[in-house]
Amino acid sequence: MTCKLPRVSAADVIRVLERAGFYLVRQSGSHKIYKNAEGRRATVPYHSGKELHPKILKSILVDADLTIDEFLDLMK
């Protein structure tokens, strides 16, 4: 069963990506680009203190090949 997307900040998403094996490759302005060992790339728009729009979060999850349930498990 899929859950509703949570409202999270960019810092929360970055924490989850790092737990999932991603590491910071570079930063271009306010966008932080992360990669994993398989070569998958996920770009996170970083604006401290602001929540990400659900569509942006969904896009990051698709890029990182994570399901909503996996994301929620890694948030814990």
Short mmCIF file of N, CA, C and O in Angstrom, two decimals:
data_model
loop_
_atom_site.label_atom_id
_atom_site.label_comp_id
_atom_site.label_asym_id
_atom_site.label_seq_id
_atom_site.Cartn_x
_atom_site.Cartn_y
_atom_site.Cartn_z
N MET A 1 0.84 -1.17 0.00
CA MET A 1 0.00 0.00 0.00
C MET A 1 0.89 1.24 0.00
O MET A 1 1.79 1.38 0.81
N THR A 2 0.64 2.14 -0.93
CA THR A 2 1.44 3.34 -0.96
C THR A 2 0.82 4.41 -0.08
O THR A 2 -0.39 4.53 0.04
N CYS A 3 1.68 5.16 0.52
CA CYS A 3 1.25 6.22 1.43
C CYS A 3 1.29 7.55 0.71
O CYS A 3 1.85 7.69 -0.36
N LYS A 4 0.70 8.52 1.35
CA LYS A 4 0.73 9.87 0.85
C LYS A 4 2.13 10.44 1.02
O LYS A 4 2.83 10.11 1.98
N LEU A 5 2.55 11.29 0.10
CA LEU A 5 3.87 11.89 0.21
C LEU A 5 3.93 12.83 1.41
O LEU A 5 3.06 13.67 1.58
N PRO A 6 4.98 12.69 2.22
CA PRO A 6 5.10 13.59 3.38
C PRO A 6 5.62 14.96 2.95
O PRO A 6 6.23 15.09 1.89
N ARG A 7 5.38 15.96 3.76
CA ARG A 7 5.93 17.29 3.53
C ARG A 7 7.25 17.34 4.28
O ARG A 7 7.28 17.27 5.50
N VAL A 8 8.35 17.41 3.54
CA VAL A 8 9.68 17.39 4.14
C VAL A 8 10.55 18.50 3.57
O VAL A 8 10.28 19.01 2.47
N SER A 9 11.60 18.82 4.30
CA SER A 9 12.55 19.83 3.83
C SER A 9 13.63 19.14 2.99
O SER A 9 13.75 17.91 2.98
N ALA A 10 14.42 19.95 2.32
CA ALA A 10 15.51 19.41 1.51
C ALA A 10 16.53 18.70 2.39
O ALA A 10 17.11 17.68 1.98
N ALA A 11 16.75 19.20 3.60
CA ALA A 11 17.71 18.57 4.51
C ALA A 11 17.26 17.15 4.86
O ALA A 11 18.10 16.24 4.95
N ASP A 12 15.95 16.94 5.04
CA ASP A 12 15.43 15.60 5.33
C ASP A 12 15.65 14.66 4.14
O ASP A 12 16.03 13.50 4.31
N VAL A 13 15.42 15.16 2.94
CA VAL A 13 15.61 14.36 1.73
C VAL A 13 17.08 13.99 1.58
O VAL A 13 17.41 12.84 1.25
N ILE A 14 17.96 14.94 1.84
CA ILE A 14 19.40 14.67 1.73
C ILE A 14 19.82 13.61 2.73
O ILE A 14 20.59 12.70 2.39
N ARG A 15 19.30 13.67 3.94
CA ARG A 15 19.61 12.67 4.96
C ARG A 15 19.19 11.27 4.49
O ARG A 15 19.94 10.30 4.63
N VAL A 16 18.01 11.17 3.89
CA VAL A 16 17.52 9.88 3.39
C VAL A 16 18.37 9.39 2.22
O VAL A 16 18.73 8.21 2.16
N LEU A 17 18.72 10.28 1.31
CA LEU A 17 19.55 9.89 0.17
C LEU A 17 20.91 9.36 0.64
O LEU A 17 21.41 8.36 0.11
N GLU A 18 21.49 10.02 1.63
CA GLU A 18 22.78 9.56 2.14
C GLU A 18 22.66 8.20 2.81
O GLU A 18 23.55 7.36 2.68
N ARG A 19 21.56 7.94 3.49
CA ARG A 19 21.32 6.62 4.09
C ARG A 19 21.13 5.56 3.01
O ARG A 19 21.42 4.38 3.24
N ALA A 20 20.63 5.98 1.85
CA ALA A 20 20.39 5.05 0.74
C ALA A 20 21.64 4.84 -0.11
O ALA A 20 21.58 4.16 -1.13
N GLY A 21 22.76 5.45 0.28
CA GLY A 21 24.01 5.21 -0.44
C GLY A 21 24.40 6.30 -1.42
O GLY A 21 25.35 6.12 -2.18
N PHE A 22 23.72 7.41 -1.41
CA PHE A 22 24.06 8.52 -2.30
C PHE A 22 25.09 9.41 -1.62
O PHE A 22 25.16 9.49 -0.39
N TYR A 23 25.89 10.09 -2.43
CA TYR A 23 26.88 11.03 -1.90
C TYR A 23 26.89 12.28 -2.77
O TYR A 23 26.55 12.24 -3.95
N LEU A 24 27.26 13.39 -2.17
CA LEU A 24 27.27 14.68 -2.86
C LEU A 24 28.40 14.69 -3.89
O LEU A 24 29.55 14.43 -3.56
N VAL A 25 28.03 14.97 -5.14
CA VAL A 25 29.01 15.04 -6.22
C VAL A 25 29.40 16.49 -6.45
O VAL A 25 30.58 16.82 -6.53
N ARG A 26 28.40 17.35 -6.57
CA ARG A 26 28.67 18.76 -6.80
C ARG A 26 27.44 19.58 -6.46
O ARG A 26 26.37 19.02 -6.20
N GLN A 27 27.62 20.89 -6.48
CA GLN A 27 26.50 21.80 -6.24
C GLN A 27 26.53 22.86 -7.31
O GLN A 27 27.59 23.41 -7.63
N SER A 28 25.37 23.14 -7.86
CA SER A 28 25.24 24.18 -8.88
C SER A 28 24.20 25.17 -8.38
O SER A 28 23.00 24.90 -8.45
N GLY A 29 24.65 26.28 -7.82
CA GLY A 29 23.73 27.24 -7.23
C GLY A 29 23.06 26.63 -6.02
O GLY A 29 23.72 26.17 -5.10
N SER A 30 21.73 26.61 -6.03
CA SER A 30 20.99 26.06 -4.90
C SER A 30 20.63 24.59 -5.09
O SER A 30 19.87 24.04 -4.32
N HIS A 31 21.17 23.96 -6.14
CA HIS A 31 20.86 22.56 -6.42
C HIS A 31 22.05 21.67 -6.05
O HIS A 31 23.16 21.89 -6.54
N LYS A 32 21.79 20.68 -5.20
CA LYS A 32 22.82 19.72 -4.82
C LYS A 32 22.59 18.44 -5.61
O LYS A 32 21.48 17.91 -5.62
N ILE A 33 23.65 17.97 -6.27
CA ILE A 33 23.55 16.78 -7.10
C ILE A 33 24.21 15.62 -6.37
O ILE A 33 25.38 15.69 -5.99
N TYR A 34 23.44 14.54 -6.20
CA TYR A 34 23.89 13.34 -5.50
C TYR A 34 23.94 12.17 -6.47
O TYR A 34 23.12 12.08 -7.38
N LYS A 35 24.91 11.27 -6.27
CA LYS A 35 25.02 10.04 -7.06
C LYS A 35 25.22 8.87 -6.12
O LYS A 35 25.65 9.03 -4.99
N ASN A 36 24.91 7.67 -6.64
CA ASN A 36 25.20 6.45 -5.87
C ASN A 36 26.18 5.59 -6.65
O ASN A 36 26.64 5.97 -7.73
N ALA A 37 26.51 4.43 -6.12
CA ALA A 37 27.51 3.55 -6.75
C ALA A 37 27.06 3.05 -8.12
O ALA A 37 27.90 2.76 -8.98
N GLU A 38 25.75 2.94 -8.34
CA GLU A 38 25.22 2.48 -9.62
C GLU A 38 25.25 3.57 -10.68
O GLU A 38 25.01 3.30 -11.85
N GLY A 39 25.49 4.81 -10.26
CA GLY A 39 25.52 5.92 -11.21
C GLY A 39 24.22 6.69 -11.30
O GLY A 39 24.10 7.60 -12.12
N ARG A 40 23.23 6.32 -10.49
CA ARG A 40 21.96 7.05 -10.50
C ARG A 40 22.19 8.43 -9.92
O ARG A 40 22.95 8.60 -8.97
N ARG A 41 21.53 9.43 -10.49
CA ARG A 41 21.72 10.81 -10.05
C ARG A 41 20.40 11.39 -9.56
O ARG A 41 19.36 11.20 -10.18
N ALA A 42 20.47 12.10 -8.44
CA ALA A 42 19.29 12.77 -7.89
C ALA A 42 19.69 14.21 -7.56
O ALA A 42 20.70 14.44 -6.91
N THR A 43 18.89 15.15 -8.02
CA THR A 43 19.15 16.56 -7.78
C THR A 43 18.15 17.09 -6.77
O THR A 43 16.94 16.93 -6.93
N VAL A 44 18.67 17.74 -5.73
CA VAL A 44 17.83 18.27 -4.66
C VAL A 44 17.95 19.79 -4.64
O VAL A 44 19.05 20.31 -4.42
N PRO A 45 16.84 20.52 -4.86
CA PRO A 45 16.90 21.98 -4.71
C PRO A 45 16.96 22.32 -3.23
O PRO A 45 16.06 21.96 -2.48
N TYR A 46 18.05 22.95 -2.81
CA TYR A 46 18.27 23.20 -1.39
C TYR A 46 17.98 24.65 -1.03
O TYR A 46 18.72 25.56 -1.40
N HIS A 47 16.89 24.85 -0.32
CA HIS A 47 16.53 26.16 0.24
C HIS A 47 16.22 25.91 1.70
O HIS A 47 15.17 25.35 2.04
N SER A 48 17.14 26.30 2.58
CA SER A 48 17.02 25.94 3.99
C SER A 48 15.73 26.46 4.60
O SER A 48 15.31 27.59 4.35
N GLY A 49 15.09 25.59 5.37
CA GLY A 49 13.88 25.96 6.08
C GLY A 49 12.60 25.83 5.29
O GLY A 49 11.52 25.94 5.84
N LYS A 50 12.67 25.59 3.99
CA LYS A 50 11.46 25.47 3.18
C LYS A 50 11.15 24.01 2.88
O LYS A 50 12.06 23.20 2.70
N GLU A 51 9.87 23.71 2.81
CA GLU A 51 9.45 22.35 2.46
C GLU A 51 9.44 22.19 0.95
O GLU A 51 9.13 23.13 0.21
N LEU A 52 9.76 20.99 0.51
CA LEU A 52 9.72 20.69 -0.92
C LEU A 52 8.29 20.44 -1.37
O LEU A 52 7.50 19.84 -0.64
N HIS A 53 7.99 20.86 -2.56
CA HIS A 53 6.68 20.58 -3.15
C HIS A 53 6.57 19.08 -3.39
O HIS A 53 7.57 18.43 -3.73
N PRO A 54 5.40 18.49 -3.18
CA PRO A 54 5.25 17.03 -3.38
C PRO A 54 5.70 16.54 -4.76
O PRO A 54 6.25 15.45 -4.89
N LYS A 55 5.48 17.33 -5.80
CA LYS A 55 5.91 16.91 -7.14
C LYS A 55 7.43 16.86 -7.24
O LYS A 55 7.98 16.00 -7.92
N ILE A 56 8.12 17.78 -6.57
CA ILE A 56 9.58 17.77 -6.55
C ILE A 56 10.07 16.53 -5.81
O ILE A 56 10.99 15.84 -6.27
N LEU A 57 9.46 16.24 -4.67
CA LEU A 57 9.83 15.05 -3.90
C LEU A 57 9.61 13.79 -4.73
O LEU A 57 10.46 12.89 -4.76
N LYS A 58 8.50 13.70 -5.42
CA LYS A 58 8.20 12.54 -6.26
C LYS A 58 9.26 12.38 -7.35
O LYS A 58 9.73 11.27 -7.62
N SER A 59 9.67 13.48 -7.95
CA SER A 59 10.70 13.46 -8.98
C SER A 59 12.03 12.96 -8.42
O SER A 59 12.73 12.17 -9.06
N ILE A 60 12.39 13.41 -7.23
CA ILE A 60 13.63 12.97 -6.59
C ILE A 60 13.57 11.47 -6.31
O ILE A 60 14.53 10.74 -6.53
N LEU A 61 12.42 10.99 -5.83
CA LEU A 61 12.27 9.56 -5.53
C LEU A 61 12.37 8.71 -6.79
O LEU A 61 12.97 7.63 -6.78
N VAL A 62 11.80 9.19 -7.89
CA VAL A 62 11.91 8.46 -9.16
C VAL A 62 13.36 8.43 -9.62
O VAL A 62 13.87 7.38 -10.04
N ASP A 63 14.05 9.58 -9.54
CA ASP A 63 15.46 9.63 -9.94
C ASP A 63 16.32 8.70 -9.09
O ASP A 63 17.25 8.08 -9.60
N ALA A 64 16.02 8.62 -7.79
CA ALA A 64 16.81 7.80 -6.87
C ALA A 64 16.35 6.34 -6.86
O ALA A 64 16.96 5.51 -6.18
N ASP A 65 15.28 6.02 -7.58
CA ASP A 65 14.72 4.67 -7.63
C ASP A 65 14.30 4.20 -6.24
O ASP A 65 14.58 3.08 -5.82
N LEU A 66 13.61 5.09 -5.51
CA LEU A 66 13.08 4.76 -4.18
C LEU A 66 11.55 4.84 -4.22
O LEU A 66 11.00 5.72 -4.88
N THR A 67 10.92 3.93 -3.51
CA THR A 67 9.46 4.01 -3.36
C THR A 67 9.14 4.91 -2.17
O THR A 67 10.03 5.23 -1.36
N ILE A 68 7.90 5.29 -2.04
CA ILE A 68 7.48 6.12 -0.92
C ILE A 68 7.68 5.36 0.39
O ILE A 68 8.16 5.92 1.38
N ASP A 69 7.36 4.07 0.39
CA ASP A 69 7.54 3.26 1.59
C ASP A 69 9.02 3.14 1.99
O ASP A 69 9.35 3.24 3.17
N GLU A 70 9.89 2.95 0.99
CA GLU A 70 11.33 2.90 1.28
C GLU A 70 11.80 4.24 1.84
O GLU A 70 12.61 4.29 2.79
N PHE A 71 11.32 5.32 1.27
CA PHE A 71 11.67 6.66 1.75
C PHE A 71 11.26 6.84 3.20
O PHE A 71 12.05 7.32 4.02
N LEU A 72 10.03 6.44 3.51
CA LEU A 72 9.54 6.60 4.89
C LEU A 72 10.33 5.73 5.86
O LEU A 72 10.60 6.15 6.99
N ASP A 73 10.72 4.52 5.43
CA ASP A 73 11.53 3.65 6.29
C ASP A 73 12.91 4.27 6.56
O ASP A 73 13.41 4.20 7.68
N LEU A 74 13.50 4.88 5.54
CA LEU A 74 14.82 5.49 5.70
C LEU A 74 14.76 6.78 6.52
O LEU A 74 15.78 7.21 7.06
N MET A 75 13.59 7.38 6.61
CA MET A 75 13.43 8.60 7.40
C MET A 75 13.50 8.31 8.89
O MET A 75 13.84 9.19 9.67
N LYS A 76 13.17 7.10 9.28
CA LYS A 76 13.12 6.74 10.71
C LYS A 76 14.50 6.66 11.30
O LYS A 76 15.47 6.39 10.71
#
